[in-house]
C-alpha atoms as an extended CHARMM CRD file, in Angstrom:
* protein
*
       110  EXT
         1         1  MET       CA             13.9860000000       -5.2740000000       -1.8920000000  PROA      1               0.0000000000
         2         2  GLU       CA             12.2010000000       -8.2700000000       -3.3820000000  PROA      2               0.0000000000
         3         3  ARG       CA              9.6250000000      -10.3900000000       -1.5360000000  PROA      3               0.0000000000
         4         4  LYS       CA              9.6470000000      -14.0970000000       -1.7690000000  PROA      4               0.0000000000
         5         5  GLN       CA              7.3960000000      -15.4480000000       -4.5460000000  PROA      5               0.0000000000
         6         6  ARG       CA              4.3410000000      -17.3040000000       -3.3190000000  PROA      6               0.0000000000
         7         7  ALA       CA              3.6620000000      -20.3150000000       -5.5190000000  PROA      7               0.0000000000
         8         8  ASN       CA              0.0000000000      -20.8100000000       -6.5250000000  PROA      8               0.0000000000
         9         9  GLU       CA             -1.2150000000      -17.5880000000       -4.9330000000  PROA      9               0.0000000000
        10        10  ASN       CA             -4.1660000000      -16.3270000000       -6.9750000000  PROA      10              0.0000000000
        11        11  ILE       CA             -4.9040000000      -12.6280000000       -7.3330000000  PROA      11              0.0000000000
        12        12  GLN       CA             -7.7150000000      -12.5690000000       -4.8480000000  PROA      12              0.0000000000
        13        13  THR       CA             -5.6520000000      -14.2340000000       -2.1790000000  PROA      13              0.0000000000
        14        14  MET       CA             -2.8110000000      -11.7800000000       -3.0170000000  PROA      14              0.0000000000
        15        15  ARG       CA             -5.2060000000       -8.8460000000       -2.6080000000  PROA      15              0.0000000000
        16        16  ARG       CA             -6.4460000000      -10.0640000000        0.8410000000  PROA      16              0.0000000000
        17        17  ARG       CA             -2.8600000000      -10.6860000000        2.0930000000  PROA      17              0.0000000000
        18        18  LEU       CA             -1.7070000000       -7.2170000000        0.9180000000  PROA      18              0.0000000000
        19        19  GLN       CA             -4.8280000000       -5.6520000000        2.4660000000  PROA      19              0.0000000000
        20        20  TYR       CA             -3.9260000000       -7.1740000000        5.8580000000  PROA      20              0.0000000000
        21        21  GLN       CA             -0.2070000000       -6.2720000000        5.4410000000  PROA      21              0.0000000000
        22        22  MET       CA             -1.3040000000       -2.6750000000        4.6970000000  PROA      22              0.0000000000
        23        23  ARG       CA             -3.3950000000       -2.3440000000        7.8270000000  PROA      23              0.0000000000
        24        24  LYS       CA             -0.9560000000       -3.8920000000       10.3170000000  PROA      24              0.0000000000
        25        25  ARG       CA              2.3450000000       -2.0590000000        9.7030000000  PROA      25              0.0000000000
        26        26  GLY       CA              2.9910000000       -0.9240000000       13.2250000000  PROA      26              0.0000000000
        27        27  ILE       CA              3.2060000000        2.8580000000       12.6700000000  PROA      27              0.0000000000
        28        28  LEU       CA             -0.0860000000        4.6610000000       12.7480000000  PROA      28              0.0000000000
        29        29  GLU       CA              0.7770000000        7.1420000000       10.0850000000  PROA      29              0.0000000000
        30        30  THR       CA              1.7040000000        4.4810000000        7.6270000000  PROA      30              0.0000000000
        31        31  ASP       CA             -1.1980000000        2.2580000000        8.6210000000  PROA      31              0.0000000000
        32        32  LEU       CA             -3.5640000000        5.0000000000        7.8260000000  PROA      32              0.0000000000
        33        33  LEU       CA             -1.9820000000        5.9300000000        4.5670000000  PROA      33              0.0000000000
        34        34  LEU       CA             -1.7280000000        2.3990000000        3.2790000000  PROA      34              0.0000000000
        35        35  SER       CA             -5.0760000000        1.1520000000        4.6900000000  PROA      35              0.0000000000
        36        36  THR       CA             -7.0880000000        4.0250000000        3.0470000000  PROA      36              0.0000000000
        37        37  PHE       CA             -5.1160000000        3.4870000000       -0.1870000000  PROA      37              0.0000000000
        38        38  ALA       CA             -5.9710000000       -0.2500000000       -0.0640000000  PROA      38              0.0000000000
        39        39  SER       CA             -9.6180000000        0.5770000000        0.5330000000  PROA      39              0.0000000000
        40        40  GLU       CA             -9.8830000000        2.9880000000       -2.4350000000  PROA      40              0.0000000000
        41        41  HSD       CA             -7.4750000000        1.2630000000       -4.9200000000  PROA      41              0.0000000000
        42        42  LEU       CA             -6.5250000000       -2.3520000000       -4.1020000000  PROA      42              0.0000000000
        43        43  HSD       CA             -9.5040000000       -3.8840000000       -5.9580000000  PROA      43              0.0000000000
        44        44  ALA       CA             -8.5180000000       -2.2720000000       -9.2830000000  PROA      44              0.0000000000
        45        45  LEU       CA             -4.7480000000       -2.7880000000       -9.2560000000  PROA      45              0.0000000000
        46        46  SER       CA             -3.3380000000       -5.0760000000      -11.9890000000  PROA      46              0.0000000000
        47        47  HSD       CA             -1.2370000000       -8.1690000000      -11.0910000000  PROA      47              0.0000000000
        48        48  GLU       CA              1.9250000000       -6.2780000000      -11.9780000000  PROA      48              0.0000000000
        49        49  GLU       CA              0.9490000000       -3.4170000000       -9.6800000000  PROA      49              0.0000000000
        50        50  LEU       CA              0.0780000000       -5.8660000000       -6.8600000000  PROA      50              0.0000000000
        51        51  THR       CA              3.5550000000       -7.4900000000       -7.3030000000  PROA      51              0.0000000000
        52        52  ASP       CA              5.1720000000       -4.0350000000       -7.1520000000  PROA      52              0.0000000000
        53        53  LEU       CA              3.1480000000       -3.1870000000       -4.0390000000  PROA      53              0.0000000000
        54        54  ASP       CA              4.2660000000       -6.4190000000       -2.4120000000  PROA      54              0.0000000000
        55        55  SER       CA              7.8580000000       -5.3660000000       -3.0970000000  PROA      55              0.0000000000
        56        56  LEU       CA              7.2090000000       -1.8550000000       -1.8420000000  PROA      56              0.0000000000
        57        57  LEU       CA              5.7220000000       -3.2060000000        1.4190000000  PROA      57              0.0000000000
        58        58  SER       CA              9.1200000000       -4.9220000000        2.1260000000  PROA      58              0.0000000000
        59        59  ASN       CA             10.6360000000       -1.4510000000        2.9830000000  PROA      59              0.0000000000
        60        60  ILE       CA             10.6600000000        0.2770000000        6.3310000000  PROA      60              0.0000000000
        61        61  ASP       CA              7.3980000000        1.8490000000        7.3980000000  PROA      61              0.0000000000
        62        62  TRP       CA              8.8360000000        5.3630000000        7.8210000000  PROA      62              0.0000000000
        63        63  ASP       CA             10.6520000000        5.1570000000        4.4220000000  PROA      63              0.0000000000
        64        64  ILE       CA              7.3440000000        4.2480000000        2.7040000000  PROA      64              0.0000000000
        65        65  PHE       CA              5.5060000000        7.1580000000        4.4570000000  PROA      65              0.0000000000
        66        66  TYR       CA              8.2130000000        9.7520000000        3.8310000000  PROA      66              0.0000000000
        67        67  TRP       CA              8.5690000000        8.6860000000        0.1690000000  PROA      67              0.0000000000
        68        68  ALA       CA              4.7440000000        8.9030000000       -0.3300000000  PROA      68              0.0000000000
        69        69  THR       CA              4.5090000000       12.3170000000        1.3400000000  PROA      69              0.0000000000
        70        70  LYS       CA              7.5350000000       13.6170000000       -0.5970000000  PROA      70              0.0000000000
        71        71  LYS       CA              9.5400000000       14.2630000000        2.6070000000  PROA      71              0.0000000000
        72        72  THR       CA             12.4480000000       12.1770000000        1.1990000000  PROA      72              0.0000000000
        73        73  ALA       CA             13.3000000000       10.9260000000       -2.2650000000  PROA      73              0.0000000000
        74        74  PRO       CA             12.6150000000        7.2150000000       -2.9500000000  PROA      74              0.0000000000
        75        75  PRO       CA             15.0960000000        4.9260000000       -4.7170000000  PROA      75              0.0000000000
        76        76  GLU       CA             14.6360000000        5.0180000000       -8.4720000000  PROA      76              0.0000000000
        77        77  SER       CA             13.2140000000        1.4980000000       -8.3830000000  PROA      77              0.0000000000
        78        78  VAL       CA             10.3810000000        2.6810000000       -6.2030000000  PROA      78              0.0000000000
        79        79  GLU       CA              9.9140000000        5.9510000000       -8.0040000000  PROA      79              0.0000000000
        80        80  ASN       CA              9.3620000000        4.0430000000      -11.2900000000  PROA      80              0.0000000000
        81        81  MET       CA              6.5130000000        1.9050000000       -9.9280000000  PROA      81              0.0000000000
        82        82  LEU       CA              3.0480000000        2.8470000000      -11.2030000000  PROA      82              0.0000000000
        83        83  VAL       CA              1.4990000000        1.7700000000       -7.8830000000  PROA      83              0.0000000000
        84        84  PHE       CA              3.8830000000        4.0360000000       -6.0170000000  PROA      84              0.0000000000
        85        85  GLN       CA              2.8190000000        7.0030000000       -8.1940000000  PROA      85              0.0000000000
        86        86  LYS       CA             -0.8540000000        6.1320000000       -7.3020000000  PROA      86              0.0000000000
        87        87  LEU       CA              0.1040000000        5.8880000000       -3.5680000000  PROA      87              0.0000000000
        88        88  ARG       CA              1.8740000000        9.2880000000       -3.7530000000  PROA      88              0.0000000000
        89        89  ALA       CA             -1.2380000000       10.8870000000       -5.4680000000  PROA      89              0.0000000000
        90        90  HSD       CA             -3.3850000000        9.3330000000       -2.7450000000  PROA      90              0.0000000000
        91        91  ALA       CA             -1.1300000000       10.7950000000       -0.0320000000  PROA      91              0.0000000000
        92        92  ALA       CA             -1.3770000000       14.2860000000       -1.7320000000  PROA      92              0.0000000000
        93        93  LYS       CA             -5.0610000000       14.0590000000       -1.9430000000  PROA      93              0.0000000000
        94        94  ARG       CA             -5.3700000000       13.3370000000        1.8590000000  PROA      94              0.0000000000
        95        95  GLY       CA             -3.5050000000       16.5860000000        2.7930000000  PROA      95              0.0000000000
        96        96  ASN       CA             -4.2600000000       17.4840000000        6.4670000000  PROA      96              0.0000000000
        97        97  MET       CA             -7.5850000000       15.6440000000        6.5210000000  PROA      97              0.0000000000
        98        98  ILE       CA             -8.1840000000       13.5190000000        9.6010000000  PROA      98              0.0000000000
        99        99  VAL       CA             -8.6760000000        9.9060000000        8.6390000000  PROA      99              0.0000000000
       100       100  ARG       CA             -9.4780000000        6.6740000000       10.2640000000  PROA      100             0.0000000000
       101       101  MET       CA             -8.7240000000        3.0270000000        9.5130000000  PROA      101             0.0000000000
       102       102  PRO       CA            -11.4710000000        1.7920000000        6.9730000000  PROA      102             0.0000000000
       103       103  ASP       CA            -13.5770000000       -1.1060000000        8.0370000000  PROA      103             0.0000000000
       104       104  LEU       CA            -12.5260000000       -4.3900000000        6.4840000000  PROA      104             0.0000000000
       105       105  GLU       CA            -16.0900000000       -5.0630000000        5.3420000000  PROA      105             0.0000000000
       106       106  ASP       CA            -15.9590000000       -1.9090000000        3.1590000000  PROA      106             0.0000000000
       107       107  SER       CA            -12.7810000000       -2.9660000000        1.5550000000  PROA      107             0.0000000000
       108       108  GLU       CA            -13.9800000000       -6.4690000000        0.7930000000  PROA      108             0.0000000000
       109       109  LYS       CA            -17.0770000000       -5.2910000000       -1.0150000000  PROA      109             0.0000000000
       110       110  GLN       CA            -15.1010000000       -3.6210000000       -3.7400000000  PROA      110             0.0000000000
C-alpha cells in the first residue's frame, strides 16, 4: 500500500513524522518494536529507505509485527525493502529482552 506523497517535505521533517508514527501505532508490541528501531536506525536511513518505511507503516500493526518477527510471511513488495530487512534484524536482535519506549530526547540527538 502506498502513502500519499507529501510535497515539499524535507528529510528531517520526514524523519520526525515517521518517528511519531512509529511510537503511536496503538498496539504495544508494534509500538515497542518500531520505536526502538526508530531510536537506533532512523537517523541513518536513506531517503529511499524512509520512503519505503513510510509505505510499510501503511499496513496493519499486527501484520508489521508478525512479518518482522517471522510469524507470517510478508508480501514480496515488503520482503524486498532494505528497511524491512533492517527491521527484521532488529526484531531478531531483541529476542525475549524486556524493552521500554525510548525517550524522544534520545532519538532526536542522533
